XYZ file of C-alpha atoms in Angstrom:
730
model
C 154.345 44.716 108.912
C 156.783 45.806 111.450
C 160.012 44.215 111.803
C 160.199 41.014 113.473
C 161.593 40.973 117.083
C 161.141 37.376 118.728
C 162.831 34.604 117.690
C 159.461 32.929 116.384
C 158.346 35.917 114.840
C 161.691 36.067 112.620
C 161.414 32.687 110.980
C 159.893 34.283 107.786
C 162.436 36.760 107.844
C 165.174 34.385 108.114
C 163.712 32.130 105.467
C 163.226 34.964 103.006
C 166.741 36.242 103.805
C 168.195 32.639 103.227
C 166.346 32.879 99.425
C 167.335 36.280 98.875
C 170.802 35.102 99.357
C 170.761 32.262 96.804
C 169.339 29.634 99.115
C 167.026 26.938 97.911
C 163.328 28.217 97.785
C 161.859 24.610 98.190
C 163.887 23.943 101.017
C 162.923 27.227 102.622
C 159.193 26.817 102.277
C 159.732 23.286 103.837
C 161.475 24.323 106.999
C 158.609 27.101 107.408
C 156.003 24.438 106.917
C 157.662 22.272 109.564
C 157.437 25.092 112.068
C 153.682 25.392 111.687
C 151.070 23.565 113.786
C 148.293 21.862 112.170
C 145.643 24.435 112.789
C 148.234 26.984 111.221
C 148.538 24.533 108.295
C 144.732 24.517 107.633
C 144.617 28.491 108.431
C 146.598 28.760 105.246
C 143.869 27.241 103.118
C 141.225 29.783 103.798
C 140.560 33.994 104.525
C 141.625 34.845 108.044
C 138.246 36.712 108.766
C 135.441 34.774 110.092
C 132.539 34.447 107.578
C 129.667 36.384 109.406
C 131.467 39.699 110.501
C 133.257 39.703 107.007
C 130.008 38.967 104.836
C 127.897 41.613 106.716
C 130.903 44.203 106.504
C 131.112 43.563 102.768
C 127.302 43.990 102.035
C 126.581 46.907 104.506
C 129.931 48.704 104.816
C 131.672 48.159 101.193
C 134.055 45.726 99.668
C 137.857 45.829 98.966
C 138.342 49.034 101.195
C 141.775 47.731 102.556
C 143.740 44.389 101.880
C 141.811 40.983 102.381
C 144.402 38.904 104.392
C 144.551 34.956 104.342
C 146.964 32.752 105.853
C 148.631 35.110 107.924
C 150.758 33.581 110.729
C 151.967 36.188 113.304
C 153.642 34.000 115.605
C 156.249 33.266 112.976
C 155.868 36.594 110.832
C 154.344 34.956 107.881
C 152.636 37.951 106.425
C 150.030 35.877 104.186
C 148.249 36.625 101.202
C 147.005 40.497 101.549
C 144.594 40.560 98.545
C 143.947 44.064 96.605
C 141.732 43.570 93.585
C 141.757 45.056 90.162
C 142.242 45.421 87.156
C 141.568 49.211 86.711
C 143.902 50.243 89.663
C 144.392 49.195 93.199
C 140.921 49.232 94.493
C 142.016 49.834 98.190
C 142.153 53.368 99.479
C 141.970 55.975 97.225
C 144.045 54.959 94.230
C 145.075 55.768 90.610
C 141.675 54.843 88.192
C 143.300 53.975 84.849
C 141.223 53.219 81.883
C 139.407 49.684 82.231
C 141.405 46.948 80.394
C 139.414 46.984 77.316
C 140.476 50.601 76.830
C 144.157 49.189 77.468
C 143.715 46.046 74.871
C 142.758 48.709 72.219
C 146.154 50.467 72.813
C 147.743 46.742 71.399
C 150.888 47.994 73.584
C 151.849 45.467 76.134
C 154.968 47.901 76.967
C 152.944 50.582 77.946
C 150.242 47.899 79.722
C 153.280 46.620 81.907
C 153.979 50.553 83.205
C 150.375 50.033 84.323
C 151.088 47.043 85.910
C 154.114 48.277 88.014
C 152.265 51.631 88.914
C 149.445 49.650 90.446
C 151.641 47.009 91.848
C 153.510 50.151 93.467
C 150.570 51.518 94.738
C 148.907 48.005 96.498
C 152.037 47.772 98.133
C 152.448 51.378 99.526
C 149.016 50.798 101.067
C 149.701 47.623 102.655
C 149.087 44.755 99.995
C 151.179 42.131 98.550
C 148.808 40.545 96.074
C 147.166 42.241 93.187
C 144.095 40.248 91.993
C 143.471 41.874 88.701
C 144.896 40.222 85.735
C 141.885 39.607 84.103
C 142.208 37.925 80.603
C 138.805 36.154 79.789
C 137.997 35.782 76.291
C 135.188 38.260 75.037
C 133.157 35.650 73.306
C 129.553 38.058 73.200
C 130.032 41.868 73.917
C 127.091 41.555 75.752
C 128.825 40.188 78.500
C 128.884 42.489 81.662
C 132.157 42.518 82.835
C 133.625 42.875 79.288
C 135.199 46.068 80.367
C 137.499 44.204 82.694
C 139.180 42.255 79.976
C 141.280 43.029 76.862
C 139.203 41.816 73.730
C 138.043 38.851 71.863
C 141.488 37.376 70.398
C 143.570 34.909 72.787
C 146.865 36.352 71.463
C 145.827 39.736 72.481
C 144.575 39.044 75.902
C 147.804 36.649 76.687
C 150.340 39.481 75.712
C 148.399 42.228 77.697
C 147.914 39.824 80.727
C 151.651 38.994 80.817
C 152.399 42.522 80.697
C 150.356 43.619 83.528
C 151.654 40.683 85.626
C 155.089 41.296 85.073
C 154.690 45.081 85.828
C 152.657 44.309 88.997
C 155.444 41.667 90.466
C 157.800 44.222 90.340
C 156.531 44.887 93.924
C 153.669 42.016 94.716
C 152.258 38.974 93.586
C 149.782 38.832 90.911
C 146.515 36.699 89.882
C 145.552 35.586 86.709
C 141.536 35.258 86.419
C 138.668 33.713 85.896
C 140.093 30.232 85.124
C 138.122 29.424 82.555
C 135.723 29.729 80.356
C 134.570 32.746 82.336
C 132.209 35.205 79.877
C 128.937 35.456 81.409
C 127.767 37.555 84.123
C 123.925 37.099 85.208
C 124.490 33.367 84.916
C 127.980 32.997 86.633
C 126.918 31.183 89.660
C 124.965 28.204 87.828
C 125.744 27.965 84.265
C 127.504 25.058 82.767
C 129.819 25.524 79.964
C 130.152 22.477 77.415
C 133.388 22.800 75.347
C 135.212 20.136 73.446
C 139.095 19.619 73.764
C 140.370 21.157 70.736
C 138.035 24.638 71.042
C 139.054 24.912 74.958
C 142.789 24.698 74.415
C 142.951 26.529 70.829
C 140.665 29.400 71.881
C 139.864 29.657 75.499
C 143.160 28.690 77.467
C 146.273 29.894 75.100
C 146.018 33.176 76.921
C 146.012 31.598 80.334
C 148.898 29.471 79.710
C 150.977 32.533 78.129
C 150.491 34.169 81.468
C 151.027 31.188 83.379
C 154.549 30.428 81.602
C 155.607 33.943 81.777
C 155.717 33.507 85.608
C 152.177 34.465 87.232
C 152.238 34.028 91.143
C 148.498 32.871 91.407
C 145.434 31.748 89.287
C 141.678 32.552 90.490
C 139.032 29.485 89.409
C 136.092 30.851 88.359
C 132.445 30.517 89.439
C 130.994 28.630 86.447
C 131.279 24.937 85.618
C 133.119 23.264 82.638
C 131.885 20.084 81.213
C 130.051 19.612 84.259
C 132.578 20.162 87.033
C 132.461 23.340 89.025
C 135.830 25.400 88.247
C 136.858 25.777 91.819
C 137.161 21.849 92.452
C 138.184 21.075 88.325
C 140.913 18.630 88.687
C 141.024 18.783 84.756
C 141.543 22.476 84.413
C 143.351 22.935 87.892
C 145.704 19.874 88.071
C 145.802 18.110 84.725
C 146.344 21.386 82.457
C 147.168 24.049 84.849
C 149.884 22.160 86.816
C 150.687 18.811 85.018
C 150.606 20.169 81.692
C 151.562 24.008 81.962
C 153.916 23.373 84.895
C 152.387 26.193 87.183
C 154.187 26.280 90.565
C 151.986 28.777 92.152
C 148.867 28.713 94.070
C 145.116 28.533 92.661
C 142.699 30.816 94.650
C 138.816 30.738 94.630
C 136.539 33.408 93.593
C 134.850 34.725 96.482
C 132.107 33.214 98.820
C 130.581 31.052 95.958
C 133.712 29.638 94.375
C 133.680 25.887 95.220
C 131.200 23.642 96.291
C 132.721 21.089 97.680
C 135.433 22.228 100.097
C 136.999 18.502 100.613
C 136.677 17.508 96.916
C 138.579 21.054 96.119
C 141.623 20.242 98.126
C 142.817 16.990 96.006
C 141.529 18.685 92.619
C 144.156 21.795 93.090
C 142.318 24.475 94.586
C 144.608 25.915 97.695
C 142.761 28.847 99.061
C 139.214 29.342 99.937
C 139.016 33.143 99.472
C 137.884 35.811 101.441
C 136.770 33.919 104.550
C 136.872 31.420 106.958
C 133.642 29.528 105.313
C 133.424 26.380 104.026
C 136.834 24.500 104.794
C 137.054 26.133 108.258
C 133.682 24.002 108.442
C 134.367 21.010 107.178
C 138.437 20.134 106.785
C 139.317 19.543 110.036
C 136.259 16.964 110.966
C 137.183 15.452 107.318
C 140.798 15.039 108.173
C 139.855 13.216 111.300
C 137.342 11.022 109.514
C 139.534 10.194 106.799
C 137.773 11.671 104.192
C 140.464 14.096 103.614
C 144.433 13.500 103.358
C 147.167 15.847 105.393
C 149.435 15.310 102.258
C 147.089 17.375 100.293
C 147.080 20.000 103.082
C 150.672 19.990 102.902
C 150.964 20.209 99.535
C 148.734 23.455 99.076
C 150.522 25.038 102.152
C 154.082 24.528 100.384
C 152.746 26.271 97.267
C 151.209 29.066 99.150
C 154.515 29.436 101.223
C 156.735 28.244 98.312
C 155.007 31.610 96.223
C 154.947 34.265 98.878
C 158.734 33.498 99.517
C 159.543 33.528 95.774
C 157.933 36.410 94.844
C 159.104 38.650 97.934
C 162.431 37.509 97.435
C 162.643 38.796 93.832
C 161.416 42.325 94.902
C 163.977 44.730 96.120
C 163.350 46.498 99.149
C 165.123 49.435 97.761
C 162.088 50.325 95.283
C 159.770 50.162 98.335
C 157.331 53.064 97.593
C 156.031 54.916 100.158
C 152.448 56.722 100.226
C 153.575 59.355 97.973
C 153.219 57.148 95.229
C 149.372 56.580 95.294
C 147.426 59.072 92.584
C 150.994 60.365 92.245
C 151.438 63.134 89.458
C 153.280 60.441 87.355
C 150.660 58.114 87.582
C 147.958 60.695 86.832
C 150.044 61.337 83.593
C 150.249 57.706 82.820
C 146.640 57.424 83.299
C 146.039 60.258 81.080
C 148.646 58.861 78.258
C 146.742 55.357 78.416
C 143.588 56.692 78.074
C 144.468 59.034 74.913
C 146.390 56.122 73.206
C 143.356 53.834 73.923
C 140.604 55.859 72.245
C 139.654 54.782 68.666
C 138.844 57.052 65.894
C 136.049 55.076 63.727
C 134.598 58.129 61.553
C 136.470 61.001 60.573
C 134.580 62.470 57.503
C 135.271 66.029 55.621
C 133.347 68.767 56.452
C 133.959 71.858 54.099
C 136.781 69.665 52.904
C 138.373 69.044 55.747
C 138.345 66.011 58.154
C 136.130 66.889 61.045
C 138.725 66.024 63.651
C 141.269 67.128 65.383
C 139.129 70.345 66.074
C 141.390 73.342 66.036
C 141.032 75.676 68.741
C 141.566 78.999 66.750
C 138.874 78.371 64.334
C 136.220 77.564 67.797
C 134.495 80.545 68.952
C 131.845 78.306 70.539
C 131.778 74.557 70.785
C 128.471 72.643 72.021
C 129.101 69.748 74.666
C 126.081 67.779 75.208
C 124.963 64.143 76.035
C 123.940 62.324 79.479
C 127.432 61.419 80.428
C 128.807 65.082 79.222
C 129.713 65.573 82.953
C 129.321 62.573 84.537
C 132.110 61.638 86.763
C 132.642 57.670 86.082
C 135.318 55.370 85.400
C 133.034 52.039 84.999
C 131.757 49.377 86.652
C 131.100 49.712 90.891
C 131.433 46.132 91.636
C 134.689 44.161 92.738
C 136.661 46.438 90.161
C 135.736 50.015 91.485
C 138.709 52.247 92.444
C 137.753 54.949 94.752
C 139.774 57.485 93.143
C 140.225 61.098 94.846
C 139.001 62.726 91.452
C 137.544 62.098 88.007
C 138.041 64.773 84.770
C 134.616 64.842 83.093
C 134.439 65.342 79.099
C 132.915 68.655 80.017
C 135.596 69.606 82.695
C 138.612 68.446 80.377
C 137.315 70.349 77.335
C 136.827 73.435 79.501
C 140.135 73.213 80.645
C 141.774 72.645 77.466
C 139.838 75.635 75.586
C 140.041 78.754 77.814
C 139.275 80.990 75.255
C 136.219 79.193 73.767
C 132.675 79.320 75.123
C 131.850 75.681 76.116
C 127.743 75.668 75.640
C 126.104 72.986 77.269
C 122.187 71.872 78.571
C 121.312 72.110 82.157
C 121.388 68.760 83.210
C 119.221 69.069 85.909
C 116.682 71.360 84.273
C 116.237 68.617 81.477
C 116.230 65.482 83.615
C 112.183 65.707 83.878
C 111.878 66.270 80.287
C 111.106 63.515 77.865
C 113.155 62.303 75.120
C 112.010 64.500 72.236
C 112.416 67.553 74.559
C 115.949 66.785 75.560
C 116.756 65.909 72.120
C 115.468 69.516 70.835
C 116.884 71.239 73.626
C 120.306 69.860 72.751
C 120.145 70.427 69.224
C 119.270 74.229 69.964
C 122.570 74.315 71.745
C 124.404 72.695 69.255
C 122.753 74.538 66.119
C 124.756 77.741 67.103
C 128.152 76.497 67.648
C 131.195 75.871 65.322
C 131.024 72.266 66.176
C 129.159 69.853 68.254
C 130.764 66.884 70.772
C 128.099 64.289 71.662
C 128.946 62.387 75.041
C 126.761 59.108 75.212
C 127.040 55.543 76.274
C 126.537 53.464 79.204
C 127.183 53.537 83.122
C 127.697 50.963 85.940
C 123.617 50.832 85.494
C 124.017 49.422 81.913
C 126.919 46.788 82.434
C 129.154 45.549 85.130
C 129.577 42.910 87.903
C 126.394 41.492 88.980
C 125.043 39.882 92.195
C 121.078 39.919 92.137
C 118.815 39.765 94.760
C 119.447 37.414 97.715
C 119.851 33.979 96.638
C 118.960 31.283 99.175
C 120.284 28.374 96.959
C 123.568 30.109 97.387
C 123.122 30.876 101.211
C 123.468 26.958 101.845
C 127.119 27.564 101.045
C 127.494 29.947 104.496
C 128.354 28.179 107.664
C 126.144 28.296 110.381
C 125.870 31.651 112.437
C 126.209 31.949 116.378
C 123.168 34.399 115.633
C 120.029 32.594 114.167
C 118.934 35.952 113.007
C 121.952 36.510 110.986
C 120.858 34.939 107.526
C 117.564 37.415 107.616
C 119.860 40.536 108.329
C 121.806 39.529 105.448
C 118.846 38.840 102.987
C 117.623 42.219 104.372
C 120.459 44.492 103.889
C 121.444 42.717 100.491
C 118.320 43.334 99.134
C 118.133 46.915 100.300
C 121.575 47.646 98.354
C 122.324 48.257 95.123
C 122.644 44.907 93.961
C 120.893 44.336 90.870
C 122.430 46.850 88.920
C 124.677 45.935 85.786
C 125.050 42.668 84.782
C 124.913 41.204 81.105
C 124.031 44.076 78.672
C 120.198 43.265 77.166
C 121.007 45.338 74.011
C 124.009 46.358 72.113
C 122.804 49.587 70.910
C 122.496 52.609 72.819
C 119.959 53.912 74.992
C 117.051 55.213 72.832
C 117.416 58.815 74.115
C 121.201 58.770 73.045
C 120.350 57.579 69.350
C 117.447 60.385 69.206
C 119.829 63.019 70.588
C 122.275 62.325 68.141
C 119.923 62.473 65.189
C 118.805 65.741 66.305
C 122.112 67.305 66.745
C 123.357 66.092 63.783
C 120.404 67.311 61.555
C 121.437 70.949 62.853
C 125.437 70.911 63.100
C 127.482 69.130 60.128
C 130.540 69.438 62.751
C 128.859 66.457 65.015
C 131.560 63.949 66.905
C 129.673 61.245 68.957
C 131.747 60.292 71.836
C 130.779 56.475 73.122
C 131.428 55.356 76.239
C 131.129 51.524 76.985
C 133.033 48.530 77.772
C 132.758 46.535 74.459
C 130.757 46.863 71.143
C 128.053 49.009 70.582
C 126.111 48.427 67.311
C 126.012 51.873 65.539
C 124.461 51.276 62.245
C 121.240 53.434 62.860
C 123.374 56.555 63.252
C 126.661 56.407 62.313
C 126.581 57.532 58.781
C 124.506 60.791 60.146
C 127.543 62.317 62.058
C 131.060 63.383 60.708
C 133.011 61.799 64.021
C 132.449 58.762 65.989
C 135.181 58.065 69.028
C 135.190 55.207 71.341
C 136.447 56.885 74.735
C 135.793 53.689 76.866
C 135.589 54.351 80.557
C 138.631 56.347 80.427
C 139.776 56.270 84.184
C 140.437 59.771 86.220
C 142.156 61.432 83.507
C 139.844 60.530 80.821
C 138.205 63.685 80.242
C 141.642 65.590 79.822
C 142.785 62.605 77.693
C 139.448 63.386 75.654
C 140.405 66.953 74.889
C 143.752 66.005 73.986
C 142.856 63.729 71.352
C 139.646 66.028 69.814
C 142.099 68.669 69.748
C 144.939 67.024 67.949
C 147.508 67.234 70.912
C 147.583 63.268 70.882
C 146.880 60.707 68.305
C 143.964 58.511 68.564
C 145.931 55.544 69.334
C 143.450 52.950 69.622
C 142.788 49.725 67.421
C 139.477 47.887 68.317
C 140.407 44.908 70.285
C 137.087 43.269 69.135
C 134.357 43.631 65.997
C 131.581 45.695 65.573
C 128.905 44.048 63.755
C 126.691 45.746 61.592
C 123.822 43.709 63.677
C 123.283 41.901 66.749
C 122.256 38.744 64.502
C 125.879 38.713 63.125
C 127.123 37.742 66.605
C 126.281 34.156 68.335
C 123.103 33.970 70.580
C 123.619 35.429 74.046
C 121.391 33.980 76.405
C 122.146 35.887 79.849
C 120.028 33.453 82.031
C 121.042 30.062 80.681
C 122.005 27.470 82.601
C 123.916 25.535 79.944
C 125.702 27.101 77.016
C 127.863 25.440 74.220
C 131.096 27.329 73.156
C 132.557 26.876 69.850
C 135.530 28.397 68.351
C 132.847 30.913 65.963
C 132.507 34.308 67.236
C 133.331 37.852 66.897
C 135.507 38.317 63.878
C 136.130 34.648 63.163
C 132.049 34.172 62.935
C 132.084 37.121 60.460
C 134.880 35.663 58.483
C 133.862 32.325 58.199
C 130.037 33.390 57.220
C 131.429 35.861 54.620
C 129.943 39.044 56.390
C 131.338 42.181 56.614
C 131.683 44.049 59.757
C 130.619 47.646 60.524
C 133.937 47.949 61.945
C 136.534 44.601 61.737
C 138.715 43.615 64.697
C 141.728 46.026 64.796
C 140.394 48.799 62.888
C 141.291 52.358 64.047
C 142.291 56.029 62.093
C 144.155 58.209 62.873
C 145.331 61.623 62.112
C 147.961 60.449 59.935
C 148.340 57.734 57.303
C 150.562 54.393 57.163
C 151.351 51.720 54.286
C 152.372 48.245 55.127
C 154.547 46.348 52.220
C 157.579 44.616 51.183
C 156.252 41.622 53.128
C 158.232 38.384 53.680
C 157.358 35.112 55.678
C 159.051 31.869 55.936
C 159.446 29.219 58.394
C 162.486 29.073 60.275
C 165.375 26.605 59.811
C 163.846 24.540 62.765
C 160.396 24.746 61.644
C 159.321 25.929 65.137
C 158.414 29.626 64.031
C 157.270 31.752 61.418
C 159.606 34.767 60.659
C 156.984 37.639 59.245
C 159.068 40.773 58.207
C 157.186 43.966 56.990
C 158.278 47.319 56.240
C 155.948 50.177 57.853
C 155.894 53.696 56.934
C 154.125 56.923 57.980
C 152.801 58.802 54.969
C 151.078 60.991 56.643
C 151.805 64.832 57.742
C 152.526 63.855 61.582
C 153.420 61.435 63.675
C 151.524 58.766 64.952
C 150.893 55.145 65.841
C 150.262 52.047 63.972
C 149.614 48.675 64.684
C 150.709 45.835 62.041
C 148.365 42.609 62.450
C 148.879 38.946 61.047
C 145.822 37.009 60.490
C 146.277 33.617 59.740
C 143.751 31.216 57.823
C 144.227 27.407 58.729
C 143.858 24.651 56.298
C 141.160 21.988 56.855
C 139.067 23.881 59.783
C 139.368 27.128 57.531
C 139.314 29.398 60.403
C 141.002 32.746 60.376
C 142.558 34.618 63.607
C 145.443 36.990 64.743
C 148.807 35.169 65.049
C 151.067 38.474 65.297
C 150.852 42.125 65.999
C 153.531 44.960 66.810
C 152.996 48.649 67.413
C 155.191 51.214 65.950
C 155.498 55.012 66.516
C 156.617 56.887 63.448
C 157.368 60.534 62.636
C 156.214 61.877 59.240
C 157.966 60.225 56.675
C 159.705 57.552 58.566
C 159.516 53.802 57.556
C 160.688 50.776 60.035
C 161.119 47.128 59.115
C 159.042 45.360 61.416
C 160.066 41.756 62.635
C 157.920 39.305 63.885
C 158.342 35.522 65.123
C 155.202 33.593 65.178
C 155.754 30.485 67.214
C 154.145 27.413 64.873
C 152.240 26.690 68.298
C 149.922 29.225 67.363
C 148.880 27.335 64.120
C 148.875 23.893 65.902
C 145.844 22.066 66.200
C 144.807 20.047 69.610
C 144.624 16.600 68.863
C 144.021 15.018 72.485
C 145.506 15.476 75.878
C 148.647 17.125 75.603
C 148.794 16.385 71.926
C 149.002 19.038 69.221
C 149.918 19.017 65.487
C 150.679 21.715 62.767
C 148.529 20.254 60.017
C 150.546 20.137 56.619
C 148.987 22.053 53.848
C 148.882 25.904 52.729
C 148.382 28.338 55.523
C 147.511 31.986 54.306
C 148.835 34.636 56.221
C 146.994 38.280 55.653
C 149.628 41.128 56.960
C 148.144 44.300 57.319
C 146.189 47.164 59.423
C 143.054 45.072 60.479
C 141.213 41.905 59.923
C 139.507 43.146 57.071
C 141.763 45.274 55.469
C 141.626 45.653 51.752
C 145.144 46.761 51.197
C 146.545 43.606 53.474
C 149.379 41.510 51.749
C 148.553 38.062 51.739
C 151.405 35.394 51.735
C 150.911 31.452 51.148
C 153.259 29.466 53.215
C 152.965 25.360 52.429
C 153.769 23.442 55.572
C 154.732 20.131 55.150
């Protein structure tokens, strides 16, 4: 935005200067509010673009091409909310594509995630945005969820820690928004499903991570499409006012999810929803009339306006003009290097069996004359879902390209994808096996694309179209429906299966039969059930949707330049039957506390790979564990000695799980990542607030029940070498 020149245009700038100089934030927001006309006040409460031009452009031209503006008042110099989506990068322009959040969750490294947030925030700011809508921390209740790749895992503590870090980094440059509030973990039915959840489960399982990010100072919260206990989240007074504002003390603003995020524009205002996004839609049609009729209240309008103005001023005042970045920061060499570092740190090595006396990984370049790189995704340029989180990055390093660049002296052999595209499953598997049979090692890259999982809209829905305002052109709705259904809408969504496509499994078996040094690289956003083939191969590596530098990072890990630093942020079961039932078309679903590792622990069922599991190229021990309650009985102090007992430097995650008396539930309450040189040891010290052990007894009522709590301190949720400490709490 250019410098204001007239006295009215300078109003916002003067208010901002006042806050930066130490003036009262509330007073500055109040002065701004007093300058607004009634129409301008209502204009703060929804998007600036008229609905029909914006909607037709979104469907026909593209989404997130530039910042989406809400509440700009040029007359006073108020910039408004200038929204850029996420979470794997700045979706506007052509930005750096980082690995998806599930991959970043696998790093268990909040410090690294904060650096990612700062990079994304800088790129948004450099491209005209002031708001990052990409702190996605919905809990992974079931890995079939289509947008699982956009969150960090299945445990509230990990979700909260990573969300806090991403928001803190981004807010050095822009406002940040945490989403989707709340209990949003289904895709196909997200516009219709009602989530039934009791008070204790809601607050102990599905809200702690949101509370952590809110209380760390995030600027905004986005409500979700679904309803909770019968009330749509975009107008749910219990969530948006009773919990978010009154119990947690949130002072920022709440915005709706896009287009279909509220059903009653008048009721949403006193419920606590401040901005309807992204267009002038339902509120633009109804609020003025409701105010005139007495069905809405100007007090509620002004309350929302104050929150919006206060948040804009407060965040802008903390952002130093001296750190403003120009266009050169976008896809800079520094951000590319960070994307590569994060991708390597995220990759999870699940299996690394010996071949001729040595683990199959890392591959030794000097011993490779010929390397086979096969599989459907070996040379596919992808960074994940192509919905609202899509980053239109200028280049992508594929696995094949990354390995070729890293091994200039090695013959890299593969199959001709174009020639094989018309062959049946058996023929493709046989062709890959023929290539692999003559190689010193084989790397198979298989898994998913945006066609298997991701954001889902579906075909044009006449029921949802009832939320659209009337159009001046009577044919506009028919045009929208036609353009909508002609587009690639019905891809992705919730997964129908947790297993690899049949052709991938056939190819794995065929290659493994002819080459003992076979490593399977799995591209996915969440759990893949591997029981039919994992024991047949020497190596299994989860590479995720690894961002624009993913292929280079994969080569780093396979060749041992970097340690595979990832640990699973979720559980991989032996069979889908070990997880809760998942109906992607459900209209009502009940959420309880039993899912993922928690469900397996309750049932005494072993995972194929438990939560927190991951191998590296070195080894670690955890010992000398001490756990005591502090003097004030507000926290547990847990200490352990972590030692690198292997031949090379590497990273390890110390994890603490608690089993509570009475309920008998077991879950993550502490973790810390450490990087150690060979032979190095360090004392890890964790402070675990007793709140993490507390039970919800009623509205704003918590209790740490007396009894024996068991703490397991180790390397994963099922570590046989974990140290168990019993704490008797009065």
